[in-house]
Coordinates of C-alpha atoms in Angstrom, one line a residue:
M1 CA 131.7 94.0 89.0
Q2 CA 130.8 92.0 92.2
F3 CA 128.3 92.7 94.9
T4 CA 128.9 90.9 98.3
G5 CA 127.1 93.3 100.5
T6 CA 128.2 95.9 102.6
E7 CA 128.7 96.8 106.3
N8 CA 125.2 98.6 106.5
Y9 CA 123.4 96.3 104.3
I10 CA 122.7 92.6 105.4
A11 CA 122.1 91.2 101.8
S12 CA 120.9 87.3 101.5
D13 CA 122.9 84.8 98.9
S14 CA 119.8 85.0 96.6
L15 CA 119.4 88.7 96.7
K16 CA 123.5 89.2 95.7
L17 CA 123.3 86.3 93.0
A18 CA 120.3 88.6 91.3
V19 CA 122.1 92.0 91.7
N20 CA 125.3 90.1 89.8
A21 CA 123.3 88.4 87.4
A22 CA 121.5 91.7 86.4
I23 CA 125.0 93.3 86.1
T24 CA 126.4 90.4 84.2
L25 CA 123.3 90.4 81.8
E26 CA 123.6 94.3 81.7
K27 CA 119.4 94.1 82.4
P28 CA 117.5 96.0 84.7
L29 CA 117.0 94.5 88.2
L30 CA 113.4 94.6 89.1
I31 CA 112.9 94.4 92.7
K32 CA 109.8 93.6 94.7
G33 CA 109.2 92.9 98.8
E34 CA 107.1 94.2 101.4
P35 CA 107.8 98.2 102.2
G36 CA 110.5 98.6 104.4
T37 CA 112.4 95.8 103.5
G38 CA 115.4 97.6 102.1
K39 CA 114.6 97.8 98.3
T40 CA 115.9 101.5 97.8
M41 CA 118.6 101.1 100.6
L42 CA 120.0 98.0 98.2
A43 CA 120.6 100.5 95.4
E44 CA 122.3 102.9 98.0
E45 CA 124.7 100.4 99.2
L46 CA 125.5 99.2 95.7
A47 CA 126.7 102.4 94.3
K48 CA 128.8 102.7 97.9
A49 CA 130.2 99.1 97.2
L50 CA 131.0 100.0 93.7
D51 CA 132.3 103.3 94.4
T52 CA 130.3 104.8 91.8
E53 CA 127.5 107.5 91.7
L54 CA 123.8 106.6 92.6
I55 CA 121.2 108.6 90.4
Q56 CA 117.8 108.4 92.0
W57 CA 114.4 108.8 90.2
H58 CA 111.5 108.8 92.7
I59 CA 108.5 108.1 91.0
K60 CA 105.1 109.8 91.8
S61 CA 101.3 109.1 90.4
T62 CA 102.0 112.3 88.5
T63 CA 105.3 111.1 87.0
K64 CA 105.7 111.0 83.1
A65 CA 108.3 108.8 81.6
Q66 CA 109.4 111.7 79.3
Q67 CA 110.5 113.5 82.4
G68 CA 113.3 110.5 82.9
L69 CA 114.5 111.8 79.1
Y70 CA 114.4 115.7 79.2
E71 CA 111.7 118.4 79.2
Y72 CA 111.7 121.5 77.1
D73 CA 111.4 124.7 79.3
A74 CA 109.1 126.5 76.6
V75 CA 107.7 129.1 79.4
S76 CA 111.0 130.2 80.5
R77 CA 112.0 130.5 76.3
L78 CA 109.1 132.7 76.1
R79 CA 109.8 134.9 78.9
D80 CA 113.6 135.3 78.0
S81 CA 112.2 136.1 74.2
Q82 CA 110.0 139.0 75.7
L83 CA 112.7 140.2 77.7
G84 CA 115.7 140.5 74.8
D85 CA 118.1 137.7 76.4
D86 CA 120.4 136.3 74.0
R87 CA 119.9 132.8 75.6
V88 CA 116.8 132.4 73.3
H89 CA 118.7 131.7 70.0
D90 CA 120.1 128.5 71.4
I91 CA 117.2 126.1 72.3
S92 CA 119.7 123.9 74.3
N93 CA 119.5 126.5 77.3
Y94 CA 115.9 125.5 77.7
I95 CA 116.6 121.6 77.7
V96 CA 116.3 120.3 81.2
K97 CA 118.0 117.1 81.6
G98 CA 116.0 114.2 83.0
K99 CA 117.6 111.2 85.4
L100 CA 118.4 109.0 82.0
W101 CA 120.3 111.5 80.5
Q102 CA 122.2 112.1 83.6
A103 CA 122.7 108.6 83.6
F104 CA 123.4 107.7 80.2
T105 CA 126.2 110.8 79.8
A106 CA 128.0 109.9 83.4
E107 CA 131.5 109.4 82.6
K108 CA 131.8 106.4 85.3
R109 CA 129.1 103.9 85.2
P110 CA 126.3 104.8 87.7
I111 CA 123.7 103.1 89.3
L112 CA 120.4 104.4 88.3
L113 CA 117.3 103.9 90.7
I114 CA 113.9 104.0 89.3
D115 CA 112.2 104.1 92.9
E116 CA 108.7 102.7 93.1
I117 CA 107.9 102.4 89.5
D118 CA 104.2 100.8 90.2
K119 CA 103.2 104.4 91.6
A120 CA 103.0 105.7 87.9
D121 CA 100.3 105.3 85.4
I122 CA 99.9 102.1 83.8
E123 CA 101.7 103.1 80.9
F124 CA 104.6 104.4 82.3
P125 CA 106.7 101.2 82.4
N126 CA 106.0 100.7 78.5
D127 CA 106.8 104.2 77.8
L128 CA 110.4 103.3 79.0
L129 CA 110.8 99.9 76.9
L130 CA 112.9 101.1 74.1
E131 CA 115.1 103.6 75.9
L132 CA 116.3 101.2 78.4
D133 CA 116.5 98.4 75.9
K134 CA 118.6 100.5 74.0
M135 CA 119.8 102.9 76.0
E136 CA 119.4 105.6 73.6
F137 CA 116.4 108.4 72.8
Y138 CA 116.4 111.1 70.5
V139 CA 115.7 114.9 71.5
Y140 CA 113.4 116.5 69.0
E141 CA 114.2 120.1 69.5
T142 CA 117.9 119.8 69.1
Q143 CA 117.8 117.0 66.6
E144 CA 120.4 114.9 68.5
V145 CA 120.6 111.2 69.7
I146 CA 121.7 110.7 73.6
K147 CA 123.4 107.5 73.8
A148 CA 124.9 105.9 76.9
K149 CA 128.4 105.9 77.3
Q150 CA 128.0 102.7 79.0
R151 CA 125.0 101.0 80.3
P152 CA 124.5 102.4 83.7
I153 CA 123.3 99.4 86.5
V154 CA 119.4 100.0 86.8
I155 CA 117.6 99.0 89.8
I156 CA 113.8 99.4 89.6
T157 CA 111.6 98.8 92.8
S158 CA 107.9 98.0 93.1
N159 CA 105.5 97.7 95.7
N160 CA 103.3 95.4 94.3
E161 CA 100.4 98.3 93.9
K162 CA 99.7 97.0 90.5
E163 CA 100.9 94.9 87.9
L164 CA 103.6 95.4 85.2
P165 CA 103.2 95.0 81.5
D166 CA 104.8 91.6 80.3
A167 CA 106.8 93.4 77.6
F168 CA 108.5 95.2 80.3
L169 CA 109.1 92.5 82.7
R170 CA 110.7 90.5 79.9
R171 CA 113.4 93.1 80.0
C172 CA 114.3 92.7 83.6
F173 CA 115.8 90.4 85.9
F174 CA 113.3 89.8 88.6
H175 CA 113.9 89.3 92.4
Y176 CA 111.3 89.2 95.5
I177 CA 113.0 90.1 98.7
N178 CA 111.2 87.9 101.2
F179 CA 110.9 88.9 104.6
P180 CA 113.7 88.3 106.7
T181 CA 113.9 85.2 109.0
P182 CA 114.3 85.7 112.9
E183 CA 118.0 85.0 112.6
E184 CA 118.5 87.4 109.5
M185 CA 116.9 90.0 111.3
A186 CA 119.2 89.6 114.4
S187 CA 122.0 90.1 112.1
I188 CA 120.0 93.1 110.4
I189 CA 119.5 94.6 114.3
D190 CA 123.4 94.0 115.0
V191 CA 124.4 96.5 112.2
H192 CA 122.0 99.4 113.6
H193 CA 122.6 98.6 117.0
P194 CA 125.9 96.7 117.3
N195 CA 125.7 97.3 121.2
I196 CA 122.1 96.1 122.4
K197 CA 121.6 93.4 124.7
Q198 CA 120.9 90.4 123.5
E199 CA 117.8 89.5 125.9
L200 CA 116.2 92.8 124.7
V201 CA 116.6 91.8 120.9
Q202 CA 115.5 88.2 121.7
T203 CA 112.3 89.5 123.1
A204 CA 111.7 92.1 120.8
L205 CA 112.0 89.5 117.9
S206 CA 109.5 87.6 119.6
V207 CA 107.0 90.3 120.2
F208 CA 107.6 91.7 116.7
F209 CA 107.0 88.3 114.8
N210 CA 104.3 87.7 117.0
L211 CA 102.7 90.6 115.8
R212 CA 103.0 90.0 112.2
E213 CA 101.4 86.8 112.9
V214 CA 98.0 88.2 114.1
H215 CA 95.2 87.7 111.7
G216 CA 93.4 90.4 110.7
L217 CA 96.4 92.9 111.1
R218 CA 95.8 95.4 108.3
K219 CA 99.6 96.6 108.1
K220 CA 102.2 94.3 109.2
P221 CA 105.4 96.1 110.5
S222 CA 108.4 96.2 108.5
T223 CA 112.2 95.7 109.0
S224 CA 112.5 99.5 109.1
E225 CA 109.7 100.2 111.8
L226 CA 111.3 97.2 114.0
I227 CA 114.8 99.1 113.9
D228 CA 112.9 102.2 114.7
W229 CA 111.3 100.6 117.6
L230 CA 114.3 99.3 119.2
K231 CA 115.7 102.8 119.0
L232 CA 113.1 104.1 121.1
L233 CA 113.2 101.3 123.3
L234 CA 117.0 102.3 123.6
A235 CA 116.3 105.8 124.1
E236 CA 113.6 105.3 126.9
D237 CA 115.9 102.5 128.6
I238 CA 113.0 99.8 128.4
D239 CA 114.3 96.5 129.0
A240 CA 113.2 92.9 128.3
K241 CA 111.2 92.5 131.3
T242 CA 109.3 95.4 130.6
L243 CA 108.1 94.1 127.0
H244 CA 106.8 91.0 128.8
D245 CA 104.4 92.9 131.1
K246 CA 101.1 92.2 129.7
T247 CA 99.5 94.9 131.8
H248 CA 100.9 97.6 129.9
K249 CA 98.3 100.2 128.4
G250 CA 95.5 97.8 127.3
G251 CA 98.2 94.9 126.4
L252 CA 100.4 96.8 124.0
M253 CA 103.7 96.6 123.9
P254 CA 105.5 99.7 124.8
L255 CA 105.9 102.8 122.3
F256 CA 103.7 100.6 119.8
G257 CA 103.0 103.7 117.8
A258 CA 106.5 102.7 116.0
L259 CA 105.3 99.3 114.8
L260 CA 101.1 100.2 114.3
K261 CA 100.2 102.7 112.3
N262 CA 96.5 102.9 111.9
E263 CA 93.9 103.0 114.7
Q264 CA 92.2 99.7 113.4
D265 CA 95.1 97.8 114.3
V266 CA 95.7 99.1 117.5
S267 CA 91.6 98.5 118.4
L268 CA 92.3 94.8 117.2
L269 CA 95.2 94.3 119.5
E270 CA 93.7 95.8 122.5
K271 CA 90.4 93.2 121.9
L272 CA 92.7 90.5 121.6
A273 CA 94.6 91.5 125.0
F274 CA 91.4 92.2 126.9
M275 CA 89.9 88.6 125.9
A276 CA 93.3 86.8 126.7
K277 CA 92.9 88.6 130.2
R278 CA 89.6 87.3 130.6
G279 CA 90.3 84.0 129.4

């Protein structure tokens, strides 16, 4: 199995190397990077490239590690016992399989995505150490061991909201997705908008990267937000000349709501545009 990128996903040489190294080592690949840099999309495109199933486990602040293995639905069993249902005599009818169970029992080696692991409680990664290391776990209710038929390719993403335990990090192959350069971003845009005029692309990229350099910006716009902005510019037939027009609504770029996501950043840019106009 070798990942070389796909038609829809422009992967850097270092990212391709990291993916293939993790596959070779049979270790989880821990991907970090700014939101919107394509961490989740990597798992989706890797599954397409390898023609295999993608099993996605999206982590929330309330997610527990046990849910990834299985859950015992005692409430349903109690209700069925009160109704006299014959299913109640087989406890396996009330075992709800988690994402790891699904990945372990897949016929073909799947991609298991554990998305945004840093959203969960700090103990969450530690609670999965044994299962990800040994690729097996014990089901107490049925007294059976669920062991992986083949080790799934595990992709773990993090937005760096909290530090992950050292013991967990030791078991992963790590890669940080650097923010794309203007040249790399132009290639990404070409994938999503193949017929866009290059003059508009170059002007939009200049506006976008200048915006990311503004000191004091609370949230820098991401790759996905640039793609959305360009889609809107095309839909509204806004050309490169209009993007250069500094008289537009307080000096802000057209359709700025695709790039700026809070009122503090909007106010900051309006103040900077006003000061530049006075100067």
